[in-house]
Amino acid sequence: MDRKLKCGEVVSKDGTLISKAGLITGGSSANNDARAQRWDDGAVGKLKGQREEFSSRLAALGSAAATRERSAQLAGELPGLEARLQYNLSEAQSASARASSQAASAYALEREASARQPAIDDGVKAVEARQAEVEELRARINEVADKAFAPFSKKVGVASVREWEEQHAAFEADVAKRRADLSQQESKLIAQVGYEKGRDLRKPADARAAELAKDVKRKEELEAQVALVQDGLKGLEAQMASLQGEAENHATECDKVEVDLRDARKHASKLSGEAARLAGEVSRLSASAEQAATRARDILAAGRLEGVSLPRRGSAGGGAAGLSGAGRRSRRASDDAMEVDGADGGDGGGLEEVAAELAALDFSVLRNDLRAAQDAVSREAADRELIKAAAELAAELERAAPNMKAVEQYAAVQEREREATAALDDARRDASSAASSFDGVRSARHDAFVAAFTHIAGAINGIYQELTRSAVHRLGGTAYLSLESEDAPYLNGIKYTAMPPTKRFRDMEQLSGGEKTLASLALLFAIHSYRPSPFFVLDEVDAALDATNVARVAHYIRAKVFAGPTLWRMPLLNARKEPIWRLWTRRLNAAAGSEHNGSEPFQSIVISLKDIFYEKADALVGVARDGNLGCSRTFTFDLNRFEPPADAEVS
């Protein structure tokens, strides 16, 4: 419709109305929509690059299980690294203090050296002056000596007497060395001459001559034996030649025997094939006979059920009596034909029975064309004709004489059907009830297992940290449980991982005996926290622990005993392997029985050989053998008169 523009309004070429307030209405926005639907190629490329980057980063992260395992490993290494960092910081502080001390000492030494430098310079100058005086005096001494020994030096042809002394000293040393060598050689020669004089050479010569004669005689004997052996070898060579000839003859005979054997094998294989063929033919004929016997048995059984009178041999009047007997049997079979699951008497159990029953039949009453049907085609045509005639007779019989017992038989069948249906319904209800009960038991089992596992898995880390905590490692170790299958946890295993302080992640089998003991105790106390037992019996659980870990375990057990109104008896063994029973009693109010780091207070019986356990008891009760009475006695010692250990105080 027509509209007048107001002041401050603008209309564009495409009909867009722009008001003074900036509101845009009307116009054609097709081009703008088309431009808005276009992709920014640069933005798309940037997004694709980001997607590839994120995909590569996601692939580099690995699986969740590997990430959890790596996190657990890093968590296990973190306490060690923190402890190492603290140690390095303390070392750095001590090194800085030592550096400051050394710098102060160096500065003091530099100041002292600067203060003493003038005195050192004066001392050096004095030493240099004294050395100059010494050189001057030495020169004067040499000058006087040269003047005193000038004739001697001139006589021996040297420049100074000092040169002659040096040469004479070297000559004397050389002479002394040669004299010592000659004396040593003289001693050796004298000793050798004495040894040679003391030796008796005649006896060795006679012995050597006797040995030579024996060797000559032995040589002659060996030569004779060699001659005999050579003669024997010649005879053996002749025998070998004859044997080789015989071997060649035997080889020829063996070749002939092998040819005959191959022919016999071929003939045997042919006979085996023929035997297999005959066996197959026999099997086929047997199967055909069995099929024919089965078919005959079925035909006879069908005839009895249908009330067909079969003529038999030996019956009077061309089988009239047999027909009447067969008719009676057929009528009885017809009466029982409607019985469900009725017994058909085991008629024709085997080939012999079927053959005997067929031999008892009289086929002379058959028509000539039926007896003449020998091939399959004729028999099939006769069967069709007889079946057609039987069907017509059955229809006529049905029209003429109906079954009067059909109603009673149908009622009996219905009654059995109702009973079977009721039994089936009962069985279905029992099966449904059993399935519901089984599902309830399975659900209760799953809930009980998950509840126990959740509680134990949540408590075990705190207990293990308390057992492994120390002044150096205040956080202690790390322990956790994980299921191998969360869908059916009770059908699979539970993995228990424990990482002692400053130790990296490793399997439980690779831990030491003491570390395994602490991990086992932590698991035991965590299980106790879920369903507390009346008491523990710990038999030398500290055997693989050192003194520090024994003290930690004893302190933990004492803390648990004093965490509530408990009675704790600890049987121990003294140094003579005699049992010492430790009795700890402490009565506290009910409020003191709260949980302590996820574990309930408990009673415990501990057998130990470590004195650290003795220190933390309230009383000792010993059981030992009395030699006078010949029986055991108990000895008690109350420790309440003494102050408890400093680390055993419980607030």
JSON list of N, CA, C and O in Angstrom, two decimals, residues 204-218:
[
{"chain": "A", "resi": 204, "resn": "PRO", "atom": "N", "xyz": [124.10, -93.07, 34.37]},
{"chain": "A", "resi": 204, "resn": "PRO", "atom": "CA", "xyz": [123.19, -92.66, 33.30]},
{"chain": "A", "resi": 204, "resn": "PRO", "atom": "C", "xyz": [123.56, -93.22, 31.94]},
{"chain": "A", "resi": 204, "resn": "PRO", "atom": "O", "xyz": [122.68, -93.59, 31.15]},
{"chain": "A", "resi": 205, "resn": "ALA", "atom": "N", "xyz": [124.87, -93.33, 31.65]},
{"chain": "A", "resi": 205, "resn": "ALA", "atom": "CA", "xyz": [125.29, -93.89, 30.36]},
{"chain": "A", "resi": 205, "resn": "ALA", "atom": "C", "xyz": [124.90, -95.35, 30.25]},
{"chain": "A", "resi": 205, "resn": "ALA", "atom": "O", "xyz": [124.40, -95.81, 29.21]},
{"chain": "A", "resi": 206, "resn": "ASP", "atom": "N", "xyz": [125.13, -96.15, 31.35]},
{"chain": "A", "resi": 206, "resn": "ASP", "atom": "CA", "xyz": [124.74, -97.55, 31.32]},
{"chain": "A", "resi": 206, "resn": "ASP", "atom": "C", "xyz": [123.22, -97.70, 31.16]},
{"chain": "A", "resi": 206, "resn": "ASP", "atom": "O", "xyz": [122.74, -98.57, 30.43]},
{"chain": "A", "resi": 207, "resn": "ALA", "atom": "N", "xyz": [122.46, -96.84, 31.87]},
{"chain": "A", "resi": 207, "resn": "ALA", "atom": "CA", "xyz": [121.00, -96.90, 31.75]},
{"chain": "A", "resi": 207, "resn": "ALA", "atom": "C", "xyz": [120.55, -96.57, 30.33]},
{"chain": "A", "resi": 207, "resn": "ALA", "atom": "O", "xyz": [119.66, -97.24, 29.77]},
{"chain": "A", "resi": 208, "resn": "ARG", "atom": "N", "xyz": [121.16, -95.56, 29.73]},
{"chain": "A", "resi": 208, "resn": "ARG", "atom": "CA", "xyz": [120.82, -95.21, 28.35]},
{"chain": "A", "resi": 208, "resn": "ARG", "atom": "C", "xyz": [121.15, -96.36, 27.40]},
{"chain": "A", "resi": 208, "resn": "ARG", "atom": "O", "xyz": [120.40, -96.64, 26.46]},
{"chain": "A", "resi": 209, "resn": "ALA", "atom": "N", "xyz": [122.30, -97.04, 27.62]},
{"chain": "A", "resi": 209, "resn": "ALA", "atom": "CA", "xyz": [122.67, -98.17, 26.76]},
{"chain": "A", "resi": 209, "resn": "ALA", "atom": "C", "xyz": [121.67, -99.31, 26.90]},
{"chain": "A", "resi": 209, "resn": "ALA", "atom": "O", "xyz": [121.27, -99.94, 25.90]},
{"chain": "A", "resi": 210, "resn": "ALA", "atom": "N", "xyz": [121.25, -99.62, 28.14]},
{"chain": "A", "resi": 210, "resn": "ALA", "atom": "CA", "xyz": [120.26, -100.68, 28.35]},
{"chain": "A", "resi": 210, "resn": "ALA", "atom": "C", "xyz": [118.94, -100.33, 27.67]},
{"chain": "A", "resi": 210, "resn": "ALA", "atom": "O", "xyz": [118.29, -101.18, 27.04]},
{"chain": "A", "resi": 211, "resn": "GLU", "atom": "N", "xyz": [118.51, -99.06, 27.78]},
{"chain": "A", "resi": 211, "resn": "GLU", "atom": "CA", "xyz": [117.28, -98.63, 27.12]},
{"chain": "A", "resi": 211, "resn": "GLU", "atom": "C", "xyz": [117.40, -98.75, 25.60]},
{"chain": "A", "resi": 211, "resn": "GLU", "atom": "O", "xyz": [116.45, -99.15, 24.92]},
{"chain": "A", "resi": 212, "resn": "LEU", "atom": "N", "xyz": [118.61, -98.43, 25.05]},
{"chain": "A", "resi": 212, "resn": "LEU", "atom": "CA", "xyz": [118.82, -98.55, 23.62]},
{"chain": "A", "resi": 212, "resn": "LEU", "atom": "C", "xyz": [118.71, -99.99, 23.17]},
{"chain": "A", "resi": 212, "resn": "LEU", "atom": "O", "xyz": [118.08, -100.29, 22.14]},
{"chain": "A", "resi": 213, "resn": "ALA", "atom": "N", "xyz": [119.27, -100.94, 23.97]},
{"chain": "A", "resi": 213, "resn": "ALA", "atom": "CA", "xyz": [119.18, -102.36, 23.61]},
{"chain": "A", "resi": 213, "resn": "ALA", "atom": "C", "xyz": [117.73, -102.82, 23.63]},
{"chain": "A", "resi": 213, "resn": "ALA", "atom": "O", "xyz": [117.27, -103.56, 22.75]},
{"chain": "A", "resi": 214, "resn": "LYS", "atom": "N", "xyz": [116.97, -102.36, 24.67]},
{"chain": "A", "resi": 214, "resn": "LYS", "atom": "CA", "xyz": [115.55, -102.72, 24.73]},
{"chain": "A", "resi": 214, "resn": "LYS", "atom": "C", "xyz": [114.79, -102.16, 23.53]},
{"chain": "A", "resi": 214, "resn": "LYS", "atom": "O", "xyz": [113.93, -102.84, 22.95]},
{"chain": "A", "resi": 215, "resn": "ASP", "atom": "N", "xyz": [115.12, -100.93, 23.12]},
{"chain": "A", "resi": 215, "resn": "ASP", "atom": "CA", "xyz": [114.44, -100.34, 21.97]},
{"chain": "A", "resi": 215, "resn": "ASP", "atom": "C", "xyz": [114.74, -101.11, 20.69]},
{"chain": "A", "resi": 215, "resn": "ASP", "atom": "O", "xyz": [113.86, -101.31, 19.85]},
{"chain": "A", "resi": 216, "resn": "VAL", "atom": "N", "xyz": [116.00, -101.57, 20.54]},
{"chain": "A", "resi": 216, "resn": "VAL", "atom": "CA", "xyz": [116.36, -102.35, 19.34]},
{"chain": "A", "resi": 216, "resn": "VAL", "atom": "C", "xyz": [115.59, -103.66, 19.31]},
{"chain": "A", "resi": 216, "resn": "VAL", "atom": "O", "xyz": [115.04, -104.07, 18.28]},
{"chain": "A", "resi": 217, "resn": "LYS", "atom": "N", "xyz": [115.52, -104.35, 20.47]},
{"chain": "A", "resi": 217, "resn": "LYS", "atom": "CA", "xyz": [114.78, -105.61, 20.54]},
{"chain": "A", "resi": 217, "resn": "LYS", "atom": "C", "xyz": [113.30, -105.38, 20.26]},
{"chain": "A", "resi": 217, "resn": "LYS", "atom": "O", "xyz": [112.65, -106.16, 19.55]},
{"chain": "A", "resi": 218, "resn": "ARG", "atom": "N", "xyz": [112.76, -104.30, 20.82]},
{"chain": "A", "resi": 218, "resn": "ARG", "atom": "CA", "xyz": [111.34, -103.98, 20.60]},
{"chain": "A", "resi": 218, "resn": "ARG", "atom": "C", "xyz": [111.08, -103.68, 19.13]},
{"chain": "A", "resi": 218, "resn": "ARG", "atom": "O", "xyz": [110.05, -104.06, 18.57]}
]
